[in-house]
mmCIF file of C-alpha atoms in Angstrom:
data_model
loop_
_atom_site.group_PDB
_atom_site.id
_atom_site.type_symbol
_atom_site.label_atom_id
_atom_site.label_comp_id
_atom_site.label_asym_id
_atom_site.label_seq_id
_atom_site.Cartn_x
_atom_site.Cartn_y
_atom_site.Cartn_z
ATOM 1 C CA MET A 1 -7.246 18.903 17.475
ATOM 2 C CA ASP A 2 -4.220 17.109 16.147
ATOM 3 C CA GLU A 3 -0.547 18.068 16.170
ATOM 4 C CA GLN A 4 -0.663 19.635 12.679
ATOM 5 C CA THR A 5 -3.557 21.900 13.660
ATOM 6 C CA TRP A 6 -1.690 23.092 16.761
ATOM 7 C CA ASP A 7 1.461 23.597 14.660
ATOM 8 C CA ARG A 8 -0.571 25.871 12.324
ATOM 9 C CA ILE A 9 -2.032 27.842 15.251
ATOM 10 C CA SER A 10 1.363 28.404 16.912
ATOM 11 C CA ASN A 11 2.193 31.581 14.955
ATOM 12 C CA ASP A 12 -1.187 33.203 15.609
ATOM 13 C CA TYR A 13 -1.954 31.686 19.012
ATOM 14 C CA TYR A 14 -4.001 34.428 20.669
ATOM 15 C CA SER A 15 -6.349 34.931 17.711
ATOM 16 C CA GLU A 16 -7.279 31.240 17.939
ATOM 17 C CA ILE A 17 -7.039 30.508 21.671
ATOM 18 C CA LEU A 18 -8.681 32.198 24.650
ATOM 19 C CA SER A 19 -6.020 32.039 27.341
ATOM 20 C CA PRO A 20 -7.125 31.733 30.980
ATOM 21 C CA ILE A 21 -3.801 33.336 31.890
ATOM 22 C CA LYS A 22 -3.529 36.250 29.464
ATOM 23 C CA HIS A 23 -7.251 37.001 29.314
ATOM 24 C CA SER A 24 -7.889 36.770 33.052
ATOM 25 C CA LYS A 25 -7.726 39.508 35.654
ATOM 26 C CA HIS A 26 -7.524 36.997 38.492
ATOM 27 C CA ASN A 27 -6.617 33.333 38.328
ATOM 28 C CA PRO A 28 -7.161 31.221 41.471
ATOM 29 C CA MET A 29 -4.687 28.616 40.208
ATOM 30 C CA ILE A 30 -1.890 31.204 40.287
ATOM 31 C CA ASP A 31 -2.831 32.036 43.882
ATOM 32 C CA ALA A 32 -2.748 28.350 44.851
ATOM 33 C CA ILE A 33 0.672 27.890 43.251
ATOM 34 C CA LYS A 34 1.990 30.965 45.057
ATOM 35 C CA GLU A 35 0.933 29.386 48.361
ATOM 36 C CA LEU A 36 3.351 26.502 47.773
ATOM 37 C CA ASP A 37 6.840 26.659 49.209
ATOM 38 C CA SER A 38 8.047 26.166 45.639
ATOM 39 C CA LYS A 39 11.564 27.634 45.554
ATOM 40 C CA ASN A 40 13.077 24.134 45.962
ATOM 41 C CA LEU A 41 10.511 22.265 43.859
ATOM 42 C CA SER A 42 10.448 21.026 40.276
ATOM 43 C CA VAL A 43 7.516 21.741 37.969
ATOM 44 C CA ILE A 44 6.404 20.651 34.521
ATOM 45 C CA GLU A 45 3.829 22.398 32.388
ATOM 46 C CA LEU A 46 1.891 19.840 30.386
ATOM 47 C CA GLY A 47 0.812 21.214 27.028
ATOM 48 C CA CYS A 48 2.730 24.459 27.429
ATOM 49 C CA GLY A 49 1.643 25.924 24.094
ATOM 50 C CA ILE A 50 3.714 29.025 23.356
ATOM 51 C CA GLY A 51 5.022 29.158 26.919
ATOM 52 C CA GLU A 52 3.055 32.005 28.466
ATOM 53 C CA MET A 53 3.343 30.469 31.972
ATOM 54 C CA ILE A 54 7.088 29.853 31.791
ATOM 55 C CA PRO A 55 8.284 33.228 33.173
ATOM 56 C CA PHE A 56 6.005 32.801 36.206
ATOM 57 C CA LEU A 57 7.179 29.210 36.716
ATOM 58 C CA GLU A 58 10.860 30.141 36.414
ATOM 59 C CA GLU A 59 10.361 32.880 38.976
ATOM 60 C CA ASN A 60 8.712 30.520 41.462
ATOM 61 C CA PHE A 61 10.322 27.073 41.011
ATOM 62 C CA LYS A 62 13.846 25.697 41.221
ATOM 63 C CA GLU A 63 13.536 23.464 38.141
ATOM 64 C CA VAL A 64 11.152 24.070 35.239
ATOM 65 C CA SER A 65 10.218 21.809 32.348
ATOM 66 C CA ALA A 66 7.627 22.315 29.649
ATOM 67 C CA MET A 67 6.206 19.887 27.149
ATOM 68 C CA ASP A 68 3.809 19.947 24.238
ATOM 69 C CA PHE A 69 3.041 17.453 21.496
ATOM 70 C CA SER A 70 3.322 20.198 18.863
ATOM 71 C CA PRO A 71 6.905 20.850 17.699
ATOM 72 C CA GLU A 72 5.881 24.339 16.534
ATOM 73 C CA MET A 73 4.407 25.232 19.927
ATOM 74 C CA ILE A 74 7.665 24.141 21.575
ATOM 75 C CA ALA A 75 9.634 26.210 19.051
ATOM 76 C CA GLN A 76 7.515 29.274 19.916
ATOM 77 C CA ALA A 77 7.882 28.619 23.661
ATOM 78 C CA LYS A 78 11.666 28.315 23.322
ATOM 79 C CA GLU A 79 11.873 31.520 21.287
ATOM 80 C CA ARG A 80 9.708 33.477 23.738
ATOM 81 C CA ASN A 81 11.688 32.160 26.720
ATOM 82 C CA SER A 82 15.207 31.885 25.318
ATOM 83 C CA GLU A 83 16.858 33.516 28.347
ATOM 84 C CA GLY A 84 15.343 31.127 30.869
ATOM 85 C CA LYS A 85 16.242 27.878 32.537
ATOM 86 C CA THR A 86 13.382 25.729 31.215
ATOM 87 C CA ASN A 87 13.886 22.252 29.744
ATOM 88 C CA PHE A 88 11.601 21.683 26.754
ATOM 89 C CA PHE A 89 10.191 18.380 25.481
ATOM 90 C CA VAL A 90 8.117 17.462 22.447
ATOM 91 C CA MET A 91 5.968 14.787 24.008
ATOM 92 C CA ASP A 92 2.372 13.572 24.142
ATOM 93 C CA MET A 93 0.609 13.480 27.519
ATOM 94 C CA CYS A 94 -0.484 9.923 26.716
ATOM 95 C CA ASP A 95 3.133 8.710 26.767
ATOM 96 C CA MET A 96 5.523 10.375 29.190
ATOM 97 C CA SER A 97 7.373 7.158 30.024
ATOM 98 C CA ASN A 98 10.775 8.863 29.845
ATOM 99 C CA ILE A 99 10.149 10.971 32.977
ATOM 100 C CA LYS A 100 8.821 8.817 35.847
ATOM 101 C CA GLU A 101 8.505 10.345 39.361
ATOM 102 C CA LYS A 102 10.526 13.400 38.508
ATOM 103 C CA PHE A 103 8.311 16.382 39.344
ATOM 104 C CA ASP A 104 6.910 17.868 42.538
ATOM 105 C CA VAL A 105 4.243 19.813 40.632
ATOM 106 C CA ALA A 106 2.526 19.420 37.262
ATOM 107 C CA ILE A 107 0.411 22.103 35.635
ATOM 108 C CA ALA A 108 -2.017 21.585 32.759
ATOM 109 C CA ILE A 109 -3.868 24.600 31.411
ATOM 110 C CA ASN A 110 -6.471 23.724 28.784
ATOM 111 C CA SER A 111 -4.301 20.829 27.618
ATOM 112 C CA VAL A 112 -6.436 17.976 28.920
ATOM 113 C CA LEU A 113 -8.581 18.216 25.828
ATOM 114 C CA THR A 114 -10.224 15.008 24.691
ATOM 115 C CA THR A 115 -13.684 13.513 24.525
ATOM 116 C CA ASP A 116 -12.206 9.981 24.443
ATOM 117 C CA ILE A 117 -12.483 8.608 27.985
ATOM 118 C CA SER A 118 -9.780 5.974 27.422
ATOM 119 C CA LYS A 119 -7.362 8.685 26.257
ATOM 120 C CA LEU A 120 -8.298 10.833 29.265
ATOM 121 C CA ASN A 121 -7.622 7.903 31.597
ATOM 122 C CA LYS A 122 -4.246 7.346 29.909
ATOM 123 C CA MET A 123 -3.319 11.038 30.346
ATOM 124 C CA ILE A 124 -4.213 10.957 34.032
ATOM 125 C CA ALA A 125 -2.280 7.719 34.559
ATOM 126 C CA GLU A 126 0.790 9.208 32.842
ATOM 127 C CA VAL A 127 0.615 12.382 34.930
ATOM 128 C CA TYR A 128 0.446 10.263 38.080
ATOM 129 C CA LYS A 129 3.616 8.432 36.963
ATOM 130 C CA ILE A 130 5.666 11.599 36.414
ATOM 131 C CA LEU A 131 4.840 13.099 39.802
ATOM 132 C CA LYS A 132 6.954 12.326 42.842
ATOM 133 C CA PRO A 133 5.062 10.753 45.753
ATOM 134 C CA GLY A 134 2.962 13.517 47.295
ATOM 135 C CA GLY A 135 3.259 15.614 44.115
ATOM 136 C CA LYS A 136 0.554 18.093 43.182
ATOM 137 C CA LEU A 137 -1.370 18.569 39.953
ATOM 138 C CA PHE A 138 -2.981 21.885 39.039
ATOM 139 C CA VAL A 139 -5.401 21.706 36.114
ATOM 140 C CA ILE A 140 -7.632 24.100 34.229
ATOM 141 C CA ILE A 141 -9.997 22.038 32.113
ATOM 142 C CA PRO A 142 -11.694 23.876 29.255
ATOM 143 C CA ALA A 143 -15.427 23.827 28.791
ATOM 144 C CA MET A 144 -15.869 20.803 26.558
ATOM 145 C CA GLU A 145 -19.003 22.100 24.852
ATOM 146 C CA CYS A 146 -16.951 24.175 22.413
ATOM 147 C CA TYR A 147 -14.723 21.223 21.596
ATOM 148 C CA ILE A 148 -17.675 18.864 21.128
ATOM 149 C CA TYR A 149 -19.523 21.347 18.890
ATOM 150 C CA GLN A 150 -16.366 21.907 16.851
ATOM 151 C CA ASN A 151 -16.059 18.168 16.228
ATOM 152 C CA MET A 152 -19.740 17.822 15.276
#
């Protein structure tokens, strides 16, 4: 989906999107993040949507950033998390050249969403560039069948 589609969804997010955070009783990724000694680490959420992970990240990390390519999703995330310490960016995962080797941890929940292998390779290369040496990436990749059927 393109930026305009995500902008339209931003006001009615949960009727359009099945969240692996909100709609899950147990999430192994959360457990893995909790095992990190993260109080002195920086984290970025890639494709943060409306910012449902931000309170958890702010509670567990020293520095928190969140990015999405949809300006409306970022606006919703800022509004929902206005009391926090998160830095927000409107940015595409295929071009994060402004933030090289800055983060200890990157998180992507259902935001690596493309059937174009060259775009996927670009996303992965960009994520590698923004992580500090030894940085960790936590990813939940959606089942692509739904996305492929939608585009058919």
